[in-house]
Short mmCIF file of C-alpha atoms in Angstrom, two decimals:
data_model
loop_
_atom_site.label_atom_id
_atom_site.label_comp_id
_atom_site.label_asym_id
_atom_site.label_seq_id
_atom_site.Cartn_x
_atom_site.Cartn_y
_atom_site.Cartn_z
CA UNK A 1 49.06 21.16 -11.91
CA UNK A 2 46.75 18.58 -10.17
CA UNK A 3 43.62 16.94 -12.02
CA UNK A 4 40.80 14.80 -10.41
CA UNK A 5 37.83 12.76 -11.88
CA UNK A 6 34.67 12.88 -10.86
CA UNK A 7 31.35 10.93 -12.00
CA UNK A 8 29.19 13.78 -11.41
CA UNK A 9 25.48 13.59 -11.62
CA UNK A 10 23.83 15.95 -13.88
CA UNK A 11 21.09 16.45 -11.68
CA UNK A 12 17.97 18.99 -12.14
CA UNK A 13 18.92 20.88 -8.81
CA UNK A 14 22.63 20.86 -9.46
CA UNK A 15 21.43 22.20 -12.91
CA UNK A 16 19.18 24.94 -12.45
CA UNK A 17 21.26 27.16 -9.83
CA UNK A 18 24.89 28.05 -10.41
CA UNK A 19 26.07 30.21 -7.08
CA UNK A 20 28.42 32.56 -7.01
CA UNK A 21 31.82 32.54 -5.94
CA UNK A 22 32.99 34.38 -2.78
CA UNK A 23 33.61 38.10 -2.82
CA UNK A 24 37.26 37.28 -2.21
CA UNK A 25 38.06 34.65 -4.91
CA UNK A 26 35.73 37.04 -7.71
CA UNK A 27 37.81 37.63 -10.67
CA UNK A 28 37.27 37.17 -14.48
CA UNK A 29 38.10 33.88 -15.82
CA UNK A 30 41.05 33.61 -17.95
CA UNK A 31 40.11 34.31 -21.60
CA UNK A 32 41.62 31.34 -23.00
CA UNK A 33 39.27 29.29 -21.54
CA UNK A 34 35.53 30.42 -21.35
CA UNK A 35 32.59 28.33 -20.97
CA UNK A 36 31.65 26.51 -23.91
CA UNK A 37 30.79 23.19 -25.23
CA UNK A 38 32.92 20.89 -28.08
CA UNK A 39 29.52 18.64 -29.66
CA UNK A 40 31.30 18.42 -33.13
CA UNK A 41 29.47 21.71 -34.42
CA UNK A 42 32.39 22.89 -36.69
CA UNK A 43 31.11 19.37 -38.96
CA UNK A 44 28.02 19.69 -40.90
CA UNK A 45 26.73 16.65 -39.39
CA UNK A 46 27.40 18.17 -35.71
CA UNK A 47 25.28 21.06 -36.57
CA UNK A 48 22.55 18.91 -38.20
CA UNK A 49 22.17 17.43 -34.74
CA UNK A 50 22.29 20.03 -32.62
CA UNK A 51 19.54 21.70 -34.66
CA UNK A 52 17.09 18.50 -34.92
CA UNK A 53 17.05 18.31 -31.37
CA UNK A 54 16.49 21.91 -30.57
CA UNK A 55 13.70 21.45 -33.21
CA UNK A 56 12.50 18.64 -31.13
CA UNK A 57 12.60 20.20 -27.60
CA UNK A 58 11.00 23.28 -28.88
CA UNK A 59 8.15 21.23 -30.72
CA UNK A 60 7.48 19.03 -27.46
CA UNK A 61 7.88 21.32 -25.01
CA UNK A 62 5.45 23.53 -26.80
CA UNK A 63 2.89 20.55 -26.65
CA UNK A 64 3.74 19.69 -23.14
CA UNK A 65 2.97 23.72 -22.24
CA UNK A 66 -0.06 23.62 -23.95
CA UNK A 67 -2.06 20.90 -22.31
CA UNK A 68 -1.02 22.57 -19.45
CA UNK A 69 -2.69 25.35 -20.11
CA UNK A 70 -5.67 23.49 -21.00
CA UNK A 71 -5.45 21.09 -17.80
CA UNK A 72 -5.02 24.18 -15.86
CA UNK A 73 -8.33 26.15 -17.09
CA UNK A 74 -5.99 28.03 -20.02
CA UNK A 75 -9.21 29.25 -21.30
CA UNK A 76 -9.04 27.11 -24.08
CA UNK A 77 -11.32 24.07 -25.47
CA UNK A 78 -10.26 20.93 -25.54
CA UNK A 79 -10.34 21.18 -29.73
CA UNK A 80 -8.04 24.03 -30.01
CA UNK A 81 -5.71 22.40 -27.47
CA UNK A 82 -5.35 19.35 -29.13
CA UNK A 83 -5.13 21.06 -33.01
CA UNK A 84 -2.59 23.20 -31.42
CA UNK A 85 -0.64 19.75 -30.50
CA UNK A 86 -1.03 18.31 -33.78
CA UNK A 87 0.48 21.64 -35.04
CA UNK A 88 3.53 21.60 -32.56
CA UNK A 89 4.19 17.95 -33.63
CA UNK A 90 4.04 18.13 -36.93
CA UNK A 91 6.69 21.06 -36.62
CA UNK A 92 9.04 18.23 -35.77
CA UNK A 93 7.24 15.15 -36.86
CA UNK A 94 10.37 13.73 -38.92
CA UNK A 95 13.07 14.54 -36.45
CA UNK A 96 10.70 13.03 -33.60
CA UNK A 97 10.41 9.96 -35.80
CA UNK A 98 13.79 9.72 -37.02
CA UNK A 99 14.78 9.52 -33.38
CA UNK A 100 12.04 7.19 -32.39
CA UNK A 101 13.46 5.11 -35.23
CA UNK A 102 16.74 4.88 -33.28
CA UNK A 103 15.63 3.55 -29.97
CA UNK A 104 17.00 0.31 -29.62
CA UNK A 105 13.83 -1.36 -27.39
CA UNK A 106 11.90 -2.54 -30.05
CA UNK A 107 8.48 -2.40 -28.13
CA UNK A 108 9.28 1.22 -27.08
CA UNK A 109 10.39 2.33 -30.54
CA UNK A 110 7.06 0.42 -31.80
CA UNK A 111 4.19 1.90 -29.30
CA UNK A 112 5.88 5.60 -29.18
CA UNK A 113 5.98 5.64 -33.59
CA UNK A 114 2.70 4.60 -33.18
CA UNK A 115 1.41 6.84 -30.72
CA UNK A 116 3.10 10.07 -32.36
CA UNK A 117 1.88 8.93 -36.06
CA UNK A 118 -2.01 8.09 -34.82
CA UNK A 119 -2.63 11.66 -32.61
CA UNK A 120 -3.12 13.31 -35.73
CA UNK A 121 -6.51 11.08 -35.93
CA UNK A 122 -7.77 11.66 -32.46
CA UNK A 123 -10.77 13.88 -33.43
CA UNK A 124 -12.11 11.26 -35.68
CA UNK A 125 -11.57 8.29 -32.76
CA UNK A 126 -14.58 6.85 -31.74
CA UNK A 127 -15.22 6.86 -27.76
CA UNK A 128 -13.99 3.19 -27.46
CA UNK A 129 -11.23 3.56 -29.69
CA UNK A 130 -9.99 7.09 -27.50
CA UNK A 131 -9.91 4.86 -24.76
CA UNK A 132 -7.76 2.00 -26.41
CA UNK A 133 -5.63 4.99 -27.82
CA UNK A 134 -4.88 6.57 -24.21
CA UNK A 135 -4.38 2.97 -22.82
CA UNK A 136 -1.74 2.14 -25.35
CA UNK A 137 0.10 5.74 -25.23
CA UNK A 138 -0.17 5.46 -21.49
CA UNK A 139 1.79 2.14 -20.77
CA UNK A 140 4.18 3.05 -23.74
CA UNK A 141 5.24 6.36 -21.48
CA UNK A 142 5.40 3.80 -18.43
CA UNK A 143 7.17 1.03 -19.65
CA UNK A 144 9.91 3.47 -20.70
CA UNK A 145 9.83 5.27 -17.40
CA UNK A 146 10.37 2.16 -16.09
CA UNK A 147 13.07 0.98 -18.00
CA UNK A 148 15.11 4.38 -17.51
CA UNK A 149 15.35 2.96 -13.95
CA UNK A 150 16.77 -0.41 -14.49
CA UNK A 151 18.95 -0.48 -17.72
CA UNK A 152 22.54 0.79 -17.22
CA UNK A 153 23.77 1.57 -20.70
CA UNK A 154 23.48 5.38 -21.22
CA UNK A 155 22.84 5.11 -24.71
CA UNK A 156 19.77 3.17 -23.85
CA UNK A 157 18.40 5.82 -21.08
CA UNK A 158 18.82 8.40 -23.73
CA UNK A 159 17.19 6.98 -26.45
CA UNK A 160 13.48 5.90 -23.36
CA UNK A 161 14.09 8.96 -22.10
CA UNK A 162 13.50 10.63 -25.53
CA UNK A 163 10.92 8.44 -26.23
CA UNK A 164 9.36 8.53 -22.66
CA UNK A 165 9.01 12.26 -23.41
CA UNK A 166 7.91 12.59 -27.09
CA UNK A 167 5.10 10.05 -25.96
CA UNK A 168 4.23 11.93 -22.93
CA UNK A 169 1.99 14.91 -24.17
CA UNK A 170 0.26 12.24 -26.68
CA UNK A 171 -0.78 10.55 -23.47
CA UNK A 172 -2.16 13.23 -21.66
CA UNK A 173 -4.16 14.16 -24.63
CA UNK A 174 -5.39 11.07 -25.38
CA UNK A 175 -6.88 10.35 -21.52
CA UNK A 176 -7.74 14.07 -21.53
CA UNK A 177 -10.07 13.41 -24.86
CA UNK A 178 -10.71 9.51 -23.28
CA UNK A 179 -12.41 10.97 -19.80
CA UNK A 180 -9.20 9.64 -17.16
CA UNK A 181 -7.48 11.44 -14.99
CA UNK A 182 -3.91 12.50 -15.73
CA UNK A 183 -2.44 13.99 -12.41
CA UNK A 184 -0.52 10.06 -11.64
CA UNK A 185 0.86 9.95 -15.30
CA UNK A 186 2.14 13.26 -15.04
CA UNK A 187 3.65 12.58 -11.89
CA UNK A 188 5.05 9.48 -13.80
CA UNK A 189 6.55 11.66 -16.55
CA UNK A 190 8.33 13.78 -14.11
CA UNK A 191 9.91 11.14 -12.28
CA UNK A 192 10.96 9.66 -15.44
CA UNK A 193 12.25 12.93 -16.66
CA UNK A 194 14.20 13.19 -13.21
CA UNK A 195 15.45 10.00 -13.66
CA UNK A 196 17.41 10.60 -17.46
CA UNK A 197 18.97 13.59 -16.17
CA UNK A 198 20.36 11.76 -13.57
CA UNK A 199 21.36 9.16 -15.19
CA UNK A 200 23.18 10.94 -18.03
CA UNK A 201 25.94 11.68 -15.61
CA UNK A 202 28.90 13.15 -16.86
CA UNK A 203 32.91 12.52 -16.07
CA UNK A 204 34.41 15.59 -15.05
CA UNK A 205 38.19 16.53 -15.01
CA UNK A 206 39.18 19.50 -13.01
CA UNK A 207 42.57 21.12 -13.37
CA UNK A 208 43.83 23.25 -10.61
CA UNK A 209 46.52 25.77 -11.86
CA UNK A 210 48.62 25.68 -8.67
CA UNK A 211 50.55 28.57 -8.22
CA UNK A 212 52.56 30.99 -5.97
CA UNK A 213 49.02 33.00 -5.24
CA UNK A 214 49.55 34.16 -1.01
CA UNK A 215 45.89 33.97 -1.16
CA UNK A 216 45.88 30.39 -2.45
CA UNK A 217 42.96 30.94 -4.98
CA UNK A 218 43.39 29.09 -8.19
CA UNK A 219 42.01 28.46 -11.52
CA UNK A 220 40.07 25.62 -11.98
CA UNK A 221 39.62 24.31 -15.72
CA UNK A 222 36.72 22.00 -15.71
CA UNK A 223 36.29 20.09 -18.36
CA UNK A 224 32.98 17.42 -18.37
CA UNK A 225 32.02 14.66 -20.89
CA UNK A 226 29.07 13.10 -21.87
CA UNK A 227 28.49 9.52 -23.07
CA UNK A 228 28.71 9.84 -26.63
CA UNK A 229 31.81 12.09 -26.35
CA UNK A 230 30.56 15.24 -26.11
CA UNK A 231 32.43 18.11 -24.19
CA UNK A 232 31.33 20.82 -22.07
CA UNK A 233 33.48 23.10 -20.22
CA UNK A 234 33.72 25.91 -17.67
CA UNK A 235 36.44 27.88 -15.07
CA UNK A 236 36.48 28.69 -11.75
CA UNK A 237 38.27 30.05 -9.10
CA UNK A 238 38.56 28.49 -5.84
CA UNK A 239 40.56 27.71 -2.74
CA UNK A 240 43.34 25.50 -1.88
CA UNK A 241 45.37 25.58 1.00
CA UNK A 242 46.32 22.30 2.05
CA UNK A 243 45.37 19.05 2.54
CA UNK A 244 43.27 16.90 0.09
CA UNK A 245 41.82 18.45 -3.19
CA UNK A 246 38.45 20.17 -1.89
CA UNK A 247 35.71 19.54 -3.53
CA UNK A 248 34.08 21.54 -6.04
CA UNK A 249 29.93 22.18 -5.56
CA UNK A 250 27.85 20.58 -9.11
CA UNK A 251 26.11 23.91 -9.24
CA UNK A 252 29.38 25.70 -10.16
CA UNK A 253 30.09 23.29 -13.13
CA UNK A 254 26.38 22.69 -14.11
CA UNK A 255 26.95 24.84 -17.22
CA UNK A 256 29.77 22.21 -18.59
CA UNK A 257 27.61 19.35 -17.70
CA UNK A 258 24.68 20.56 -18.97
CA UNK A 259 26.93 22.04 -22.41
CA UNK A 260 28.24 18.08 -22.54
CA UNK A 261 24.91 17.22 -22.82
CA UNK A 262 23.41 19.21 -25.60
CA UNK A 263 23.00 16.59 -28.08
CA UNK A 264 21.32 14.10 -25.83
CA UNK A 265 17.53 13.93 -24.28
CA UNK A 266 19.09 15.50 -20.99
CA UNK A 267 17.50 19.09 -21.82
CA UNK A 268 14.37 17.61 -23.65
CA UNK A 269 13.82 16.10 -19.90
CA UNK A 270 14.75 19.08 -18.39
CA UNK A 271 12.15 21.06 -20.32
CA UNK A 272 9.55 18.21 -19.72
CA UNK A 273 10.17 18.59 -16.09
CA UNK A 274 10.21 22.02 -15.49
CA UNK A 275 6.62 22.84 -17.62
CA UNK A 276 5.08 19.77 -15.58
CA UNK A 277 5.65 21.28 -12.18
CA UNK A 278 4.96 24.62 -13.62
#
């Protein structure tokens, strides 16, 4: 048995194609050991989690795919699009602003509360105040795009890349209904969206189960962990003859890395990202 870490990005490419393995090395994995992820889900308070933030990725992801349906001529008015916001929001409102309440940069936890708690009021804004609103929402989503780029602790990325993203279709409201353009702080979003998934790397083990095979194809066990402790895991079956421990491609393990991240803001990004570029 041989084992190797790896600090293995969990990028959005290595993440959204898994290839398949040669026609020679294709058999079933081992039963013992199928894909899955250990997030703590057997304990109440495990489960609690994982649901709030599926809650909260379905809530802003819905918001995020509606103004871009209304950016994108939708056939929708600029009214219904932003009452069908508020409604997607308020779906999640608590768990957005529990986890707002968690984000350790005070200004960020401040300006992205703020934001999520005034949108309801946008209608009502006057044209000065609309501007002032998209202003403020606007350099909230920037300053933690910004800060996703320069502060190492993971914990911290999470918690501005969460907020980063539960800002984000506030903002694009907010200059929609203000008159500016959006196209740069979507662009922004996406970067920044790009950036936490990259920066939520993952360790990876793999375990080779080395045998007498003529063929030299082995089991790999793959097993990856997030930040917070979280564990996703996966097999494959590869090829070893000699030499050096090859390496295994990120798109074969992207399930285990992505599995490891379930309770983080890695798939909330993800989502962000993917609707953006849509």
């Amino acid at each position: 048995m041989r084992s190797a870490l790896l600090r293995a990005a969990a990028s959005a490419v290595a993440a959204a194609v898994v290839a398949p393995l040669s026609a020679s090395a294709a058999q079933a994995a081992p039963p013992d050991r199928p894909r899955h992820s250990t997030v703590g889900e057997s304990t109440p308070a495990g489960s609690e989690q994982a649901a709030s933030w599926g809650q909260i990725i379905e809530a802003v992801g819905t918001a995020y795919s509606i103004y871009k349906k209304y950016s994108d001529d939708g056939g929708m008015t600029l009214e219904e699009a932003t009452t069908q916001i508020l409604g997607a929001i308020d779906g999640a409102k608590s768990e957005i602003i529990a986890h707002i309440d968690a984000v350790a940069v005070a200004e960020i936890r401040a300006c992205a509360k703020t934001a999520v708690l005034n949108y309801a009021d946008i209608g009502s804004m006057s044209p000065d105040t609309k501007q002032a609103f998209a202003l403020s929402t606007t350099s909230c989503a920037v300053r933690a795009e910004t800060l996703i780029g320069t502060v190492s602790d993971q914990a911290a990325i999470d918690q501005l890349g969460f907020a980063m993203n539960a800002v984000g279709p506030v903002a694009l409201m907010a200059r929609t209904h203000a008159g500016f353009s959006t196209a740069e702080l979507a662009a922004t979003l996406v970067d920044g969206s790009e950036a936490t998934m990259e920066r939520l790397a993952t360790d990876c083990t793999f375990d080779w189960q080395v045998d007498d095979n003529p063929n030299h194809y082995y089991i790999v066990y793959i097993t990856c962990t997030a930040y917070n402790g979280d564990k996703g895991h996966t097999t494959v079956w590869r090829r070893w003859v000699s030499g050096p421990e090859p390496t295994i491609p990120s798109q074969l393990y992207a399930s285990a890395v992505e599995d490891a991240l379930v309770n983080t803001s890695y798939e909330l990004a993800k989502t962000a990202r993917q609707v953006l570029l849509s």
